[in-house]
Amino acid sequence: MTFKQFRNKPFIKFITNKYVVILAIFIVWMLFFDENSYLTHREFDKEIDKLNSEKEYYNTQINHDKELINKLENKEELEKFAREEYHMKKENEDIYIIEYDTLEKK
């Protein structure tokens, strides 16, 4: 097969068309090299997913804290919370904190 016969094939004519070449270069540029490339958009999408998951986590924490605040409006619950979390005590009362050794002995 000679070069002229090879060049006259419809597929080769299509590929070597100047508009197709320019379009292919444009597509490659937009996918990989441009500021708004596909790769950049993929990174932004991952970051958006990460931020949405953080948002969900913090919303659940906010709801948990709101429940705790509502619960602490009761004086008995507030006293219980202060004793458990901050080791507070009443007058003439002693508190003993017992810590367990959680490390395995070899």
Coordinates of N, CA and C in Angstrom, one line a residue:
M1 N 0.8 -1.2 0.0 CA 0.0 0.0 0.0 C 0.9 1.2 0.0
T2 N 0.7 2.1 -0.9 CA 1.5 3.3 -1.0 C 0.9 4.4 -0.1
F3 N 1.6 5.5 0.0 CA 1.2 6.6 0.8 C 0.0 7.2 0.3
K4 N -0.2 7.3 -1.0 CA -1.4 8.0 -1.6 C -2.6 7.1 -1.3
Q5 N -2.5 5.8 -1.4 CA -3.6 4.9 -1.1 C -4.0 5.0 0.3
F6 N -3.0 5.0 1.2 CA -3.2 5.1 2.6 C -3.9 6.5 3.0
R7 N -3.5 7.5 2.3 CA -4.0 8.8 2.5 C -5.5 9.0 2.0
N8 N -5.9 8.2 1.1 CA -7.2 8.3 0.5 C -8.3 7.6 1.3
K9 N -7.9 6.9 2.4 CA -8.9 6.2 3.2 C -9.8 7.2 3.9
P10 N -11.1 6.9 4.1 CA -12.0 7.9 4.7 C -11.6 8.3 6.1
F11 N -11.2 7.3 6.9 CA -10.8 7.5 8.3 C -9.6 8.5 8.4
I12 N -8.6 8.2 7.5 CA -7.4 9.1 7.6 C -7.8 10.5 7.1
K13 N -8.6 10.6 6.1 CA -9.0 11.9 5.7 C -9.7 12.7 6.8
F14 N -10.6 12.0 7.5 CA -11.3 12.6 8.6 C -10.3 13.0 9.8
I15 N -9.4 12.2 10.1 CA -8.5 12.5 11.2 C -7.5 13.6 10.8
T16 N -7.1 13.7 9.6 CA -6.2 14.8 9.2 C -6.9 16.1 8.8
N17 N -8.2 16.1 8.9 CA -8.9 17.4 8.6 C -8.5 18.4 9.7
K18 N -8.2 19.6 9.2 CA -7.7 20.6 10.1 C -8.7 21.0 11.3
Y19 N -10.0 20.9 11.0 CA -11.0 21.2 12.0 C -11.0 20.1 13.1
V20 N -10.8 18.9 12.7 CA -10.8 17.8 13.6 C -9.5 17.8 14.5
V21 N -8.4 18.2 13.9 CA -7.2 18.3 14.6 C -7.3 19.5 15.6
I22 N -7.8 20.6 15.2 CA -8.0 21.7 16.1 C -9.0 21.4 17.3
L23 N -10.1 20.7 16.9 CA -11.0 20.2 18.0 C -10.4 19.3 18.9
A24 N -9.6 18.4 18.5 CA -8.9 17.4 19.3 C -7.9 18.1 20.3
I25 N -7.2 19.1 19.8 CA -6.2 19.8 20.6 C -7.0 20.6 21.6
F26 N -8.1 21.2 21.2 CA -9.0 22.0 22.2 C -9.5 21.1 23.3
I27 N -10.0 19.9 22.9 CA -10.5 19.0 23.9 C -9.4 18.5 24.9
V28 N -8.2 18.2 24.4 CA -7.1 17.8 25.3 C -6.8 19.0 26.2
W29 N -6.7 20.2 25.6 CA -6.4 21.4 26.5 C -7.4 21.6 27.6
M30 N -8.7 21.5 27.2 CA -9.7 21.7 28.2 C -9.8 20.6 29.3
L31 N -9.4 19.4 28.9 CA -9.5 18.3 29.9 C -8.3 18.3 30.9
F32 N -7.1 18.7 30.4 CA -5.9 18.5 31.2 C -5.2 19.8 31.6
F33 N -5.1 20.8 30.7 CA -4.3 21.9 31.0 C -4.9 23.2 31.4
D34 N -6.2 23.4 31.1 CA -6.9 24.6 31.4 C -7.1 24.8 33.0
E35 N -7.3 26.0 33.4 CA -7.6 26.3 34.8 C -8.8 25.6 35.3
N36 N -9.8 25.5 34.4 CA -11.1 24.8 34.7 C -11.1 23.4 34.2
S37 N -10.0 22.7 34.2 CA -9.9 21.4 33.6 C -10.8 20.3 34.4
Y38 N -10.9 19.2 33.8 CA -11.7 18.1 34.4 C -11.0 17.6 35.7
L39 N -9.7 17.6 35.7 CA -9.0 17.2 36.9 C -9.2 18.1 38.0
T40 N -9.2 19.4 37.7 CA -9.5 20.4 38.8 C -10.9 20.3 39.3
H41 N -11.8 20.1 38.4 CA -13.2 19.9 38.9 C -13.4 18.6 39.7
R42 N -12.6 17.6 39.4 CA -12.7 16.4 40.2 C -12.2 16.6 41.6
E43 N -11.1 17.3 41.7 CA -10.5 17.7 43.0 C -11.5 18.5 43.8
F44 N -12.1 19.5 43.2 CA -13.1 20.3 43.9 C -14.3 19.5 44.3
D45 N -14.8 18.5 43.5 CA -15.9 17.7 43.9 C -15.5 16.8 45.1
K46 N -14.3 16.3 45.2 CA -13.9 15.6 46.3 C -13.9 16.5 47.6
E47 N -13.4 17.7 47.4 CA -13.4 18.6 48.6 C -14.8 19.0 49.0
I48 N -15.7 19.2 48.1 CA -17.1 19.4 48.4 C -17.7 18.3 49.2
D49 N -17.4 17.0 48.7 CA -17.9 15.9 49.5 C -17.4 15.8 50.9
K50 N -16.1 16.1 51.0 CA -15.5 16.1 52.3 C -16.1 17.2 53.2
L51 N -16.3 18.4 52.7 CA -16.9 19.5 53.5 C -18.4 19.2 53.8
N52 N -19.1 18.5 52.9 CA -20.5 18.1 53.2 C -20.5 17.1 54.4
S53 N -19.6 16.1 54.4 CA -19.6 15.2 55.4 C -19.2 15.8 56.8
E54 N -18.3 16.8 56.7 CA -18.0 17.6 57.9 C -19.2 18.4 58.4
K55 N -19.9 18.9 57.5 CA -21.1 19.7 57.8 C -22.1 18.8 58.5
E56 N -22.3 17.6 58.0 CA -23.3 16.6 58.6 C -22.8 16.3 60.0
Y57 N -21.5 16.0 60.2 CA -21.0 15.7 61.5 C -21.2 16.9 62.5
Y58 N -20.9 18.1 62.1 CA -21.1 19.2 63.0 C -22.6 19.5 63.3
N59 N -23.5 19.2 62.3 CA -24.9 19.4 62.6 C -25.4 18.4 63.6
T60 N -24.9 17.1 63.5 CA -25.3 16.1 64.5 C -24.7 16.5 65.9
Q61 N -23.5 17.1 65.9 CA -22.9 17.6 67.2 C -23.7 18.7 67.8
I62 N -24.2 19.6 66.9 CA -25.0 20.7 67.4 C -26.3 20.2 68.0
N63 N -26.9 19.3 67.3 CA -28.2 18.7 67.8 C -27.9 18.0 69.2
H64 N -26.8 17.3 69.3 CA -26.5 16.6 70.5 C -26.3 17.6 71.6
D65 N -25.6 18.7 71.3 CA -25.4 19.8 72.3 C -26.7 20.5 72.7
K66 N -27.6 20.7 71.8 CA -28.9 21.3 72.1 C -29.6 20.4 73.0
E67 N -29.6 19.1 72.8 CA -30.3 18.2 73.7 C -29.7 18.2 75.1
L68 N -28.3 18.3 75.1 CA -27.7 18.4 76.4 C -28.0 19.7 77.2
I69 N -28.1 20.8 76.4 CA -28.5 22.1 77.1 C -29.9 22.0 77.6
N70 N -30.8 21.4 76.8 CA -32.2 21.3 77.3 C -32.2 20.4 78.5
K71 N -31.4 19.3 78.5 CA -31.4 18.4 79.7 C -30.8 19.1 80.9
L72 N -29.8 20.0 80.7 CA -29.1 20.6 81.8 C -29.9 21.8 82.4
E73 N -31.1 22.1 81.9 CA -31.9 23.1 82.5 C -32.5 22.5 83.8
N74 N -32.6 21.2 84.0 CA -33.0 20.6 85.2 C -31.9 20.7 86.2
K75 N -32.1 21.1 87.4 CA -31.1 21.3 88.4 C -30.4 20.0 88.8
E76 N -31.1 18.9 88.9 CA -30.6 17.7 89.3 C -29.6 17.1 88.1
E77 N -30.1 17.3 86.9 CA -29.2 16.9 85.8 C -28.0 17.7 85.7
L78 N -28.1 19.0 86.0 CA -26.9 19.9 86.0 C -25.9 19.5 87.0
E79 N -26.4 19.1 88.2 CA -25.5 18.7 89.3 C -24.9 17.4 88.9
K80 N -25.6 16.4 88.3 CA -25.0 15.2 87.9 C -24.0 15.4 86.9
F81 N -24.2 16.2 85.9 CA -23.2 16.5 84.9 C -22.0 17.1 85.4
A82 N -22.1 18.1 86.4 CA -20.9 18.7 87.0 C -20.1 17.7 87.8
R83 N -20.8 16.8 88.5 CA -20.1 15.8 89.2 C -19.3 14.8 88.3
E84 N -20.0 14.4 87.2 CA -19.3 13.4 86.4 C -18.2 14.0 85.5
E85 N -18.5 15.1 84.9 CA -17.5 15.7 84.0 C -16.4 16.5 84.6
Y86 N -16.8 17.3 85.6 CA -15.8 18.2 86.2 C -15.4 17.9 87.6
H87 N -15.8 16.7 88.1 CA -15.4 16.2 89.4 C -15.7 17.3 90.5
M88 N -16.8 18.0 90.4 CA -17.2 18.9 91.4 C -17.9 18.2 92.6
K89 N -17.9 18.8 93.7 CA -18.5 18.2 94.9 C -19.2 19.2 95.8
K90 N -20.0 18.6 96.7 CA -20.7 19.5 97.7 C -19.7 19.7 98.8
E91 N -20.1 20.6 99.7 CA -19.3 20.8 100.9 C -19.3 19.6 101.8
N92 N -18.3 19.3 102.5 CA -18.2 18.2 103.4 C -18.3 16.9 102.7
E93 N -17.8 16.8 101.5 CA -17.9 15.6 100.7 C -16.6 15.3 100.1
D94 N -16.2 14.1 100.0 CA -14.9 13.7 99.4 C -15.2 12.9 98.1
I95 N -14.4 13.1 97.2 CA -14.5 12.4 95.9 C -13.3 11.6 95.7
Y96 N -13.5 10.3 95.3 CA -12.5 9.4 94.9 C -12.6 9.0 93.5
I97 N -11.5 9.3 92.7 CA -11.5 9.0 91.3 C -10.7 7.7 91.1
I98 N -11.4 6.7 90.6 CA -10.8 5.4 90.4 C -10.5 5.2 88.9
E99 N -9.2 5.1 88.6 CA -8.8 4.9 87.2 C -8.3 3.4 87.1
Y100 N -8.7 2.8 86.0 CA -8.4 1.4 85.7 C -7.2 1.4 84.8
D101 N -6.3 0.5 85.0 CA -5.1 0.3 84.1 C -5.6 -0.4 82.9
T102 N -5.6 0.2 81.7 CA -6.2 -0.4 80.5 C -5.1 -1.1 79.7
L103 N -3.8 -0.9 80.1 CA -2.7 -1.5 79.3 C -2.6 -3.0 79.7
E104 N -2.3 -3.8 78.7 CA -2.1 -5.2 79.0 C -0.7 -5.4 79.6
K105 N -0.6 -6.2 80.6 CA 0.7 -6.5 81.2 C 1.3 -7.7 80.5
K106 N 2.6 -7.6 80.2 CA 3.2 -8.7 79.5 C 4.1 -9.6 80.4

